[in-house]
């Protein structure tokens, strides 16, 4: 049997090792979120050009995941829950810049000067033939397209009239049964 101080040192070493293991598991993110991020990347076809970019997107993904868990835990009275989607690696600002609003084209220094309107608005012609200008073409033959439209319209009107008569006469039959 080991002497008392040697056993005590082993116990202390075991305690230090257990504390260190508990501390590292609390500090480092669990592998489940990293695995979830990898699955999310595969599902949405995300490939990042380097590990630095991937680490940045993973951080944003973790923030989104925390938001989702927080919202869903507080949303007991809501009729919906939020979840991960194809935008989960984007910040709100990045999403707004990419997917909303007007996208102005960049102009070169030459075209930044004001341009004038091509046509004079003071001299407006009395009439304008767009066919002569080549903007509007001639009328094309639509074949029997009009017949199909007319026939379908006729069928709809006919059914409407039949249903109206059925309702009208059923009222009289019901009224005569009650007398």
Coordinates of N, CA and C in Angstrom, one line a residue:
X1 N 0.8 -1.2 0.0 CA 0.0 0.0 0.0 C 0.9 1.2 0.0
X2 N 0.5 2.2 -0.8 CA 1.3 3.5 -0.9 C 1.2 4.3 0.4
X3 N 2.2 5.0 0.7 CA 2.2 5.8 1.9 C 1.2 6.9 1.8
X4 N 0.8 7.5 2.9 CA -0.3 8.5 2.9 C 0.0 9.7 2.0
X5 N 1.2 10.4 2.0 CA 1.4 11.5 1.1 C 1.3 11.2 -0.4
X6 N 1.8 10.0 -0.7 CA 1.7 9.6 -2.1 C 0.3 9.4 -2.6
X7 N -0.6 8.8 -1.8 CA -2.0 8.6 -2.1 C -2.7 10.0 -2.2
X8 N -2.3 10.9 -1.3 CA -2.9 12.2 -1.3 C -2.5 13.0 -2.5
X9 N -1.3 12.8 -3.0 CA -0.9 13.5 -4.2 C -1.7 12.9 -5.4
X10 N -1.9 11.6 -5.4 CA -2.7 11.0 -6.5 C -4.1 11.6 -6.5
X11 N -4.7 11.7 -5.4 CA -6.1 12.2 -5.2 C -6.1 13.7 -5.7
X12 N -5.1 14.5 -5.3 CA -5.1 15.9 -5.8 C -4.9 15.9 -7.3
X13 N -4.0 15.1 -7.8 CA -3.8 15.1 -9.3 C -5.1 14.7 -10.0
X14 N -5.8 13.7 -9.5 CA -7.1 13.3 -10.1 C -8.1 14.5 -10.0
X15 N -8.1 15.2 -8.9 CA -9.1 16.3 -8.8 C -8.7 17.4 -9.8
X16 N -7.4 17.7 -9.9 CA -7.0 18.8 -10.8 C -7.3 18.3 -12.3
X17 N -7.1 17.1 -12.6 CA -7.4 16.6 -13.9 C -8.9 16.7 -14.2
X18 N -9.7 16.4 -13.3 CA -11.2 16.4 -13.4 C -11.6 17.9 -13.6
X19 N -11.1 18.8 -12.8 CA -11.4 20.2 -12.9 C -11.0 20.8 -14.2
X20 N -9.8 20.4 -14.7 CA -9.3 20.9 -16.0 C -10.2 20.4 -17.1
X21 N -10.6 19.1 -17.0 CA -11.5 18.5 -18.1 C -12.9 19.3 -18.1
X22 N -13.4 19.5 -16.9 CA -14.7 20.2 -16.8 C -14.5 21.7 -17.3
X23 N -13.4 22.3 -17.0 CA -13.2 23.7 -17.5 C -13.1 23.8 -19.0
X24 N -12.3 22.9 -19.6 CA -12.2 22.9 -21.0 C -13.4 22.6 -21.7
X25 N -14.3 21.7 -21.2 CA -15.5 21.4 -21.8 C -16.5 22.6 -21.7
X26 N -16.4 23.4 -20.7 CA -17.2 24.6 -20.5 C -16.8 25.7 -21.4
X27 N -15.5 25.8 -21.6 CA -14.9 26.9 -22.4 C -15.0 26.7 -23.9
X28 N -14.7 25.5 -24.3 CA -14.7 25.3 -25.8 C -16.2 24.9 -26.2
X29 N -16.5 25.3 -27.4 CA -17.9 25.0 -27.8 C -18.0 23.5 -28.0
X30 N -19.2 23.0 -27.7 CA -19.4 21.5 -27.9 C -19.3 21.1 -29.3
X31 N -18.8 19.9 -29.5 CA -18.7 19.4 -30.9 C -20.0 19.3 -31.6
X32 N -21.1 19.2 -30.8 CA -22.4 19.1 -31.5 C -22.7 20.3 -32.4
X33 N -22.4 21.5 -31.9 CA -22.6 22.7 -32.7 C -21.7 22.7 -33.9
X34 N -20.5 22.3 -33.8 CA -19.6 22.3 -34.9 C -20.1 21.2 -35.9
X35 N -20.6 20.1 -35.4 CA -21.1 19.1 -36.3 C -22.4 19.6 -37.0
X36 N -23.2 20.3 -36.2 CA -24.4 20.9 -36.8 C -24.1 21.9 -37.9
X37 N -23.0 22.7 -37.7 CA -22.6 23.7 -38.6 C -22.1 23.0 -39.9
X38 N -21.3 21.9 -39.7 CA -20.8 21.1 -40.9 C -22.0 20.5 -41.7
X39 N -23.0 20.0 -41.0 CA -24.2 19.5 -41.6 C -25.0 20.6 -42.4
X40 N -25.1 21.8 -41.7 CA -25.7 22.9 -42.3 C -25.0 23.3 -43.6
X41 N -23.7 23.4 -43.5 CA -22.9 23.7 -44.7 C -23.1 22.8 -45.9
X42 N -23.1 21.5 -45.5 CA -23.3 20.5 -46.6 C -24.7 20.6 -47.2
X43 N -25.7 20.8 -46.3 CA -27.1 20.9 -46.8 C -27.3 22.1 -47.7
X44 N -26.7 23.2 -47.4 CA -26.9 24.4 -48.2 C -25.7 24.7 -49.2
X45 N -24.8 23.8 -49.3 CA -23.8 23.9 -50.3 C -22.8 25.0 -50.0
X46 N -22.5 25.3 -48.8 CA -21.6 26.3 -48.4 C -20.1 25.8 -48.4
X47 N -19.2 26.5 -49.1 CA -17.8 26.2 -49.1 C -17.1 27.5 -48.9
X48 N -16.3 27.6 -47.9 CA -15.5 28.8 -47.6 C -14.1 28.7 -48.1
X49 N -13.5 29.8 -48.6 CA -12.2 29.7 -49.2 C -11.1 29.5 -48.3
X50 N -11.2 29.8 -47.0 CA -10.1 29.5 -46.1 C -10.7 29.3 -44.7
X51 N -9.9 28.9 -43.7 CA -10.4 28.6 -42.4 C -10.8 29.8 -41.6
X52 N -10.1 31.0 -41.9 CA -10.5 32.2 -41.3 C -11.9 32.6 -41.6
X53 N -12.3 32.5 -42.9 CA -13.6 32.8 -43.3 C -14.6 31.9 -42.7
X54 N -14.2 30.6 -42.6 CA -15.1 29.6 -42.1 C -15.3 29.8 -40.6
X55 N -14.3 30.2 -39.9 CA -14.4 30.5 -38.4 C -15.3 31.7 -38.2
X56 N -15.2 32.7 -39.1 CA -16.1 33.9 -38.9 C -17.5 33.5 -39.1
X57 N -17.8 32.7 -40.2 CA -19.1 32.3 -40.4 C -19.7 31.4 -39.4
X58 N -18.8 30.6 -38.8 CA -19.2 29.7 -37.7 C -19.6 30.5 -36.5
X59 N -18.9 31.6 -36.2 CA -19.3 32.5 -35.1 C -20.6 33.1 -35.3
X60 N -20.9 33.6 -36.5 CA -22.2 34.1 -36.9 C -23.3 33.1 -36.8
X61 N -23.0 31.9 -37.2 CA -23.9 30.7 -37.1 C -24.2 30.5 -35.6
X62 N -23.2 30.5 -34.7 CA -23.5 30.3 -33.3 C -24.4 31.4 -32.7
X63 N -24.2 32.6 -33.1 CA -25.0 33.7 -32.7 C -26.5 33.5 -33.2
X64 N -26.6 33.0 -34.4 CA -28.0 32.7 -34.9 C -28.6 31.6 -34.2
X65 N -27.8 30.6 -33.9 CA -28.3 29.4 -33.1 C -28.7 29.8 -31.7
X66 N -28.0 30.7 -31.1 CA -28.3 31.2 -29.7 C -29.6 32.0 -29.8
X67 N -29.8 32.8 -30.8 CA -31.0 33.6 -31.0 C -32.2 32.7 -31.2
X68 N -32.0 31.6 -32.0 CA -33.1 30.7 -32.3 C -33.5 30.0 -31.0
X69 N -32.6 29.5 -30.2 CA -32.9 28.8 -29.0 C -33.5 29.7 -28.0
X70 N -33.1 31.0 -27.9 CA -33.6 32.0 -27.0 C -35.0 32.3 -27.4
X71 N -35.3 32.6 -28.7 CA -36.6 33.0 -29.2 C -37.6 31.8 -28.9
X72 N -37.2 30.6 -29.3 CA -38.1 29.5 -29.2 C -38.4 29.1 -27.7
X73 N -37.5 29.4 -26.8 CA -37.8 29.1 -25.4 C -38.7 30.1 -24.8
X74 N -38.7 31.4 -25.3 CA -39.5 32.4 -24.9 C -40.9 32.5 -25.6
X75 N -41.0 31.8 -26.7 CA -42.1 31.9 -27.6 C -43.1 30.8 -27.3
X76 N -43.4 30.5 -26.1 CA -44.3 29.4 -25.8 C -45.8 29.8 -26.2
X77 N -46.1 31.1 -26.2 CA -47.4 31.5 -26.6 C -47.5 31.8 -28.1
X78 N -46.4 31.7 -28.8 CA -46.4 32.0 -30.3 C -47.0 30.8 -31.1
X79 N -47.5 31.1 -32.2 CA -48.0 30.0 -33.1 C -46.9 29.5 -34.0
X80 N -45.7 30.0 -33.9 CA -44.6 29.6 -34.8 C -43.3 29.6 -34.0
X81 N -42.3 28.9 -34.6 CA -41.0 28.9 -34.1 C -40.0 29.2 -35.2
X82 N -38.8 29.7 -34.8 CA -37.8 30.0 -35.8 C -36.8 28.9 -35.9
X83 N -36.1 28.8 -37.0 CA -35.1 27.8 -37.2 C -34.0 28.2 -38.1
X84 N -33.1 27.3 -38.4 CA -32.0 27.5 -39.3 C -32.5 27.6 -40.8
X85 N -31.9 28.4 -41.6 CA -32.2 28.4 -43.0 C -30.9 28.8 -43.8
X86 N -31.1 29.0 -45.1 CA -29.9 29.2 -45.9 C -29.2 30.5 -45.6
X87 N -29.8 31.4 -44.7 CA -29.2 32.7 -44.4 C -28.5 32.7 -43.0
X88 N -28.4 31.5 -42.4 CA -28.0 31.4 -41.0 C -26.5 31.8 -40.7
X89 N -25.7 32.0 -41.8 CA -24.3 32.4 -41.6 C -24.1 33.8 -42.0
X90 N -25.2 34.6 -42.1 CA -25.2 36.0 -42.5 C -25.6 36.8 -41.3
X91 N -25.0 38.0 -41.1 CA -25.5 38.9 -40.1 C -26.7 39.6 -40.7
X92 N -27.4 40.4 -39.9 CA -28.6 41.1 -40.4 C -28.2 42.1 -41.4
X93 N -27.1 42.8 -41.2 CA -26.6 43.8 -42.1 C -26.2 43.2 -43.4
X94 N -25.5 42.1 -43.4 CA -25.2 41.4 -44.7 C -26.4 41.0 -45.4
X95 N -27.4 40.4 -44.7 CA -28.6 40.0 -45.4 C -29.3 41.2 -46.0
X96 N -29.4 42.3 -45.3 CA -30.1 43.5 -45.9 C -29.4 44.0 -47.1
X97 N -28.0 44.0 -47.1 CA -27.3 44.5 -48.2 C -27.4 43.6 -49.4
X98 N -27.5 42.3 -49.2 CA -27.5 41.3 -50.3 C -28.9 41.1 -50.9
X99 N -29.9 41.1 -50.0 CA -31.2 40.6 -50.5 C -32.3 41.6 -50.5
X100 N -32.1 42.8 -50.1 CA -33.2 43.8 -50.0 C -32.8 45.1 -50.7
X101 N -33.7 45.8 -51.1 CA -33.5 47.2 -51.6 C -32.9 47.3 -53.0
X102 N -32.6 48.5 -53.3 CA -32.1 48.9 -54.6 C -30.6 48.7 -54.7
X103 N -30.1 48.1 -55.7 CA -28.7 47.9 -55.9 C -28.2 48.9 -57.0
X104 N -27.6 49.9 -56.5 CA -27.1 51.0 -57.4 C -25.8 50.4 -58.1
X105 N -25.8 50.7 -59.4 CA -24.6 50.3 -60.2 C -23.5 51.3 -60.0
X106 N -22.3 50.9 -59.9 CA -21.2 51.8 -59.7 C -20.9 52.5 -61.0
X107 N -20.7 53.8 -60.9 CA -20.4 54.6 -62.1 C -18.9 55.0 -62.2
X108 N -18.4 55.0 -63.4 CA -17.0 55.5 -63.5 C -17.0 57.0 -63.5
X109 N -15.8 57.5 -63.4 CA -15.6 59.0 -63.3 C -16.1 59.7 -64.5
X110 N -16.1 59.1 -65.7 CA -16.5 59.7 -66.9 C -18.0 59.9 -66.9
X111 N -18.8 58.8 -66.4 CA -20.2 58.9 -66.5 C -20.8 59.6 -65.3
X112 N -20.0 60.0 -64.4 CA -20.6 60.7 -63.2 C -21.2 62.0 -63.5
X113 N -20.8 62.6 -64.6 CA -21.4 63.9 -65.0 C -22.8 63.8 -65.3
X114 N -23.6 64.8 -65.2 CA -25.0 64.8 -65.5 C -25.2 64.6 -66.9
X115 N -26.2 63.7 -67.3 CA -26.5 63.5 -68.7 C -27.8 64.2 -69.0
X116 N -28.0 64.6 -70.2 CA -29.2 65.3 -70.6 C -30.2 64.3 -71.2
X117 N -31.4 64.7 -71.2 CA -32.5 63.8 -71.8 C -32.4 63.9 -73.3
X118 N -32.6 62.7 -73.9 CA -32.4 62.6 -75.4 C -33.5 63.4 -76.2
X119 N -34.7 63.5 -75.7 CA -35.8 64.1 -76.5 C -36.2 65.4 -75.9
X120 N -36.7 66.3 -76.7 CA -37.2 67.6 -76.3 C -38.6 67.4 -75.9
X121 N -38.9 67.9 -74.7 CA -40.3 67.8 -74.2 C -41.1 69.0 -74.6
X122 N -40.5 70.0 -75.2 CA -41.3 71.2 -75.6 C -41.9 71.0 -76.9
X123 N -41.3 70.2 -77.8 CA -41.8 70.0 -79.1 C -42.4 68.5 -79.2
X124 N -43.6 68.4 -78.7 CA -44.3 67.1 -78.8 C -45.2 67.0 -80.0
X125 N -45.0 65.9 -80.8 CA -45.8 65.8 -82.1 C -47.3 65.5 -81.7
X126 N -48.2 65.9 -82.7 CA -49.6 65.6 -82.5 C -49.9 64.1 -82.5
X127 N -49.2 63.4 -83.3 CA -49.4 61.9 -83.4 C -48.1 61.2 -83.6
X128 N -48.1 59.9 -83.3 CA -46.9 59.2 -83.5 C -47.3 57.8 -83.8
X129 N -46.7 57.2 -84.9 CA -47.0 55.9 -85.4 C -45.9 55.0 -85.0
X130 N -46.2 54.2 -84.0 CA -45.1 53.3 -83.4 C -44.8 52.1 -84.4
X131 N -45.7 51.8 -85.3 CA -45.5 50.7 -86.3 C -44.4 51.2 -87.3
X132 N -44.5 52.5 -87.7 CA -43.5 53.0 -88.6 C -42.1 53.1 -87.9
X133 N -42.1 53.4 -86.7 CA -40.9 53.5 -85.9 C -40.3 52.1 -85.7
X134 N -41.1 51.0 -85.9 CA -40.6 49.7 -85.7 C -40.6 49.2 -84.3
X135 N -41.4 49.9 -83.5 CA -41.5 49.5 -82.1 C -42.6 48.4 -81.9
X136 N -43.7 48.6 -82.6 CA -44.8 47.7 -82.5 C -44.9 47.0 -83.9
X137 N -45.1 45.6 -83.8 CA -45.3 44.8 -85.0 C -46.7 44.8 -85.5
X138 N -46.9 44.1 -86.6 CA -48.3 43.9 -87.1 C -49.0 42.9 -86.3
X139 N -50.3 42.9 -86.5 CA -51.2 41.9 -85.7 C -50.9 40.5 -86.2
X140 N -50.7 39.6 -85.3 CA -50.4 38.2 -85.7 C -51.7 37.4 -85.6
X141 N -51.7 36.3 -86.4 CA -52.9 35.4 -86.5 C -52.8 34.5 -85.2
X142 N -53.8 34.5 -84.4 CA -53.9 33.8 -83.2 C -54.5 32.4 -83.4
X143 N -54.8 32.1 -84.7 CA -55.4 30.8 -85.0 C -56.8 30.6 -84.3
X144 N -57.0 29.5 -83.7 CA -58.3 29.2 -83.1 C -58.3 29.5 -81.6
X145 N -57.4 30.4 -81.2 CA -57.3 30.7 -79.8 C -58.6 31.4 -79.3
X146 N -59.1 32.3 -80.1 CA -60.3 33.0 -79.7 C -61.5 32.0 -79.5
X147 N -61.6 31.0 -80.4 CA -62.7 30.0 -80.3 C -62.7 29.3 -79.0
X148 N -61.5 29.0 -78.5 CA -61.4 28.2 -77.2 C -61.8 29.1 -76.1
X149 N -61.4 30.4 -76.1 CA -61.8 31.3 -75.0 C -63.3 31.5 -75.1
X150 N -63.9 31.7 -76.2 CA -65.3 31.9 -76.4 C -66.1 30.6 -75.9
X151 N -65.6 29.5 -76.3 CA -66.3 28.2 -75.9 C -66.2 28.0 -74.3
X152 N -65.0 28.3 -73.7 CA -65.0 28.1 -72.3 C -65.8 29.2 -71.6
X153 N -65.9 30.4 -72.1 CA -66.8 31.4 -71.5 C -68.3 30.9 -71.6
X154 N -68.6 30.4 -72.8 CA -70.0 29.9 -73.0 C -70.3 28.8 -72.0
X155 N -69.4 27.9 -71.8 CA -69.7 26.8 -70.8 C -69.8 27.3 -69.4
X156 N -69.0 28.3 -69.0 CA -69.1 28.8 -67.7 C -70.5 29.5 -67.5
X157 N -70.9 30.3 -68.5 CA -72.2 31.0 -68.4 C -73.3 30.0 -68.4
X158 N -73.2 29.0 -69.2 CA -74.3 27.9 -69.3 C -74.4 27.2 -67.9
X159 N -73.3 26.9 -67.3 CA -73.4 26.2 -66.0 C -73.9 27.1 -64.9
X160 N -73.6 28.4 -65.0 CA -74.1 29.3 -64.0 C -75.6 29.4 -64.1
X161 N -76.1 29.5 -65.4 CA -77.6 29.6 -65.6 C -78.2 28.3 -65.1
X162 N -77.7 27.1 -65.4 CA -78.3 25.9 -64.9 C -78.3 25.8 -63.4
X163 N -77.3 26.2 -62.8 CA -77.3 26.2 -61.3 C -78.3 27.2 -60.7
X164 N -78.4 28.3 -61.4 CA -79.4 29.3 -60.9 C -80.8 28.8 -61.0
X165 N -81.1 28.1 -62.2 CA -82.4 27.5 -62.3 C -82.7 26.4 -61.3
X166 N -81.7 25.6 -61.0 CA -81.8 24.5 -60.1 C -82.1 25.1 -58.7
X167 N -81.4 26.1 -58.3 CA -81.7 26.8 -57.0 C -83.0 27.4 -57.0
X168 N -83.4 28.1 -58.1 CA -84.7 28.8 -58.1 C -85.9 27.8 -58.0
X169 N -85.8 26.7 -58.8 CA -86.9 25.7 -58.7 C -86.9 24.9 -57.4
X170 N -85.7 24.6 -56.9 CA -85.7 23.9 -55.6 C -86.3 24.7 -54.5
X171 N -86.3 26.0 -54.6 CA -87.0 26.8 -53.6 C -88.5 26.5 -53.7
X172 N -89.1 26.4 -54.9 CA -90.5 26.2 -55.0 C -90.9 24.8 -54.6
X173 N -90.0 23.8 -54.9 CA -90.3 22.4 -54.5 C -90.3 22.3 -52.9
X174 N -89.3 23.0 -52.3 CA -89.3 23.0 -50.8 C -90.5 23.7 -50.3
X175 N -90.9 24.8 -50.9 CA -92.0 25.6 -50.4 C -93.3 24.8 -50.6
X176 N -93.5 24.0 -51.7 CA -94.7 23.2 -51.9 C -94.7 22.0 -50.9
X177 N -93.6 21.5 -50.5 CA -93.6 20.4 -49.6 C -94.0 20.8 -48.2
X178 N -93.8 22.0 -47.8 CA -94.1 22.5 -46.5 C -95.6 22.9 -46.4
X179 N -96.3 23.0 -47.5 CA -97.7 23.4 -47.5 C -98.6 22.3 -47.2

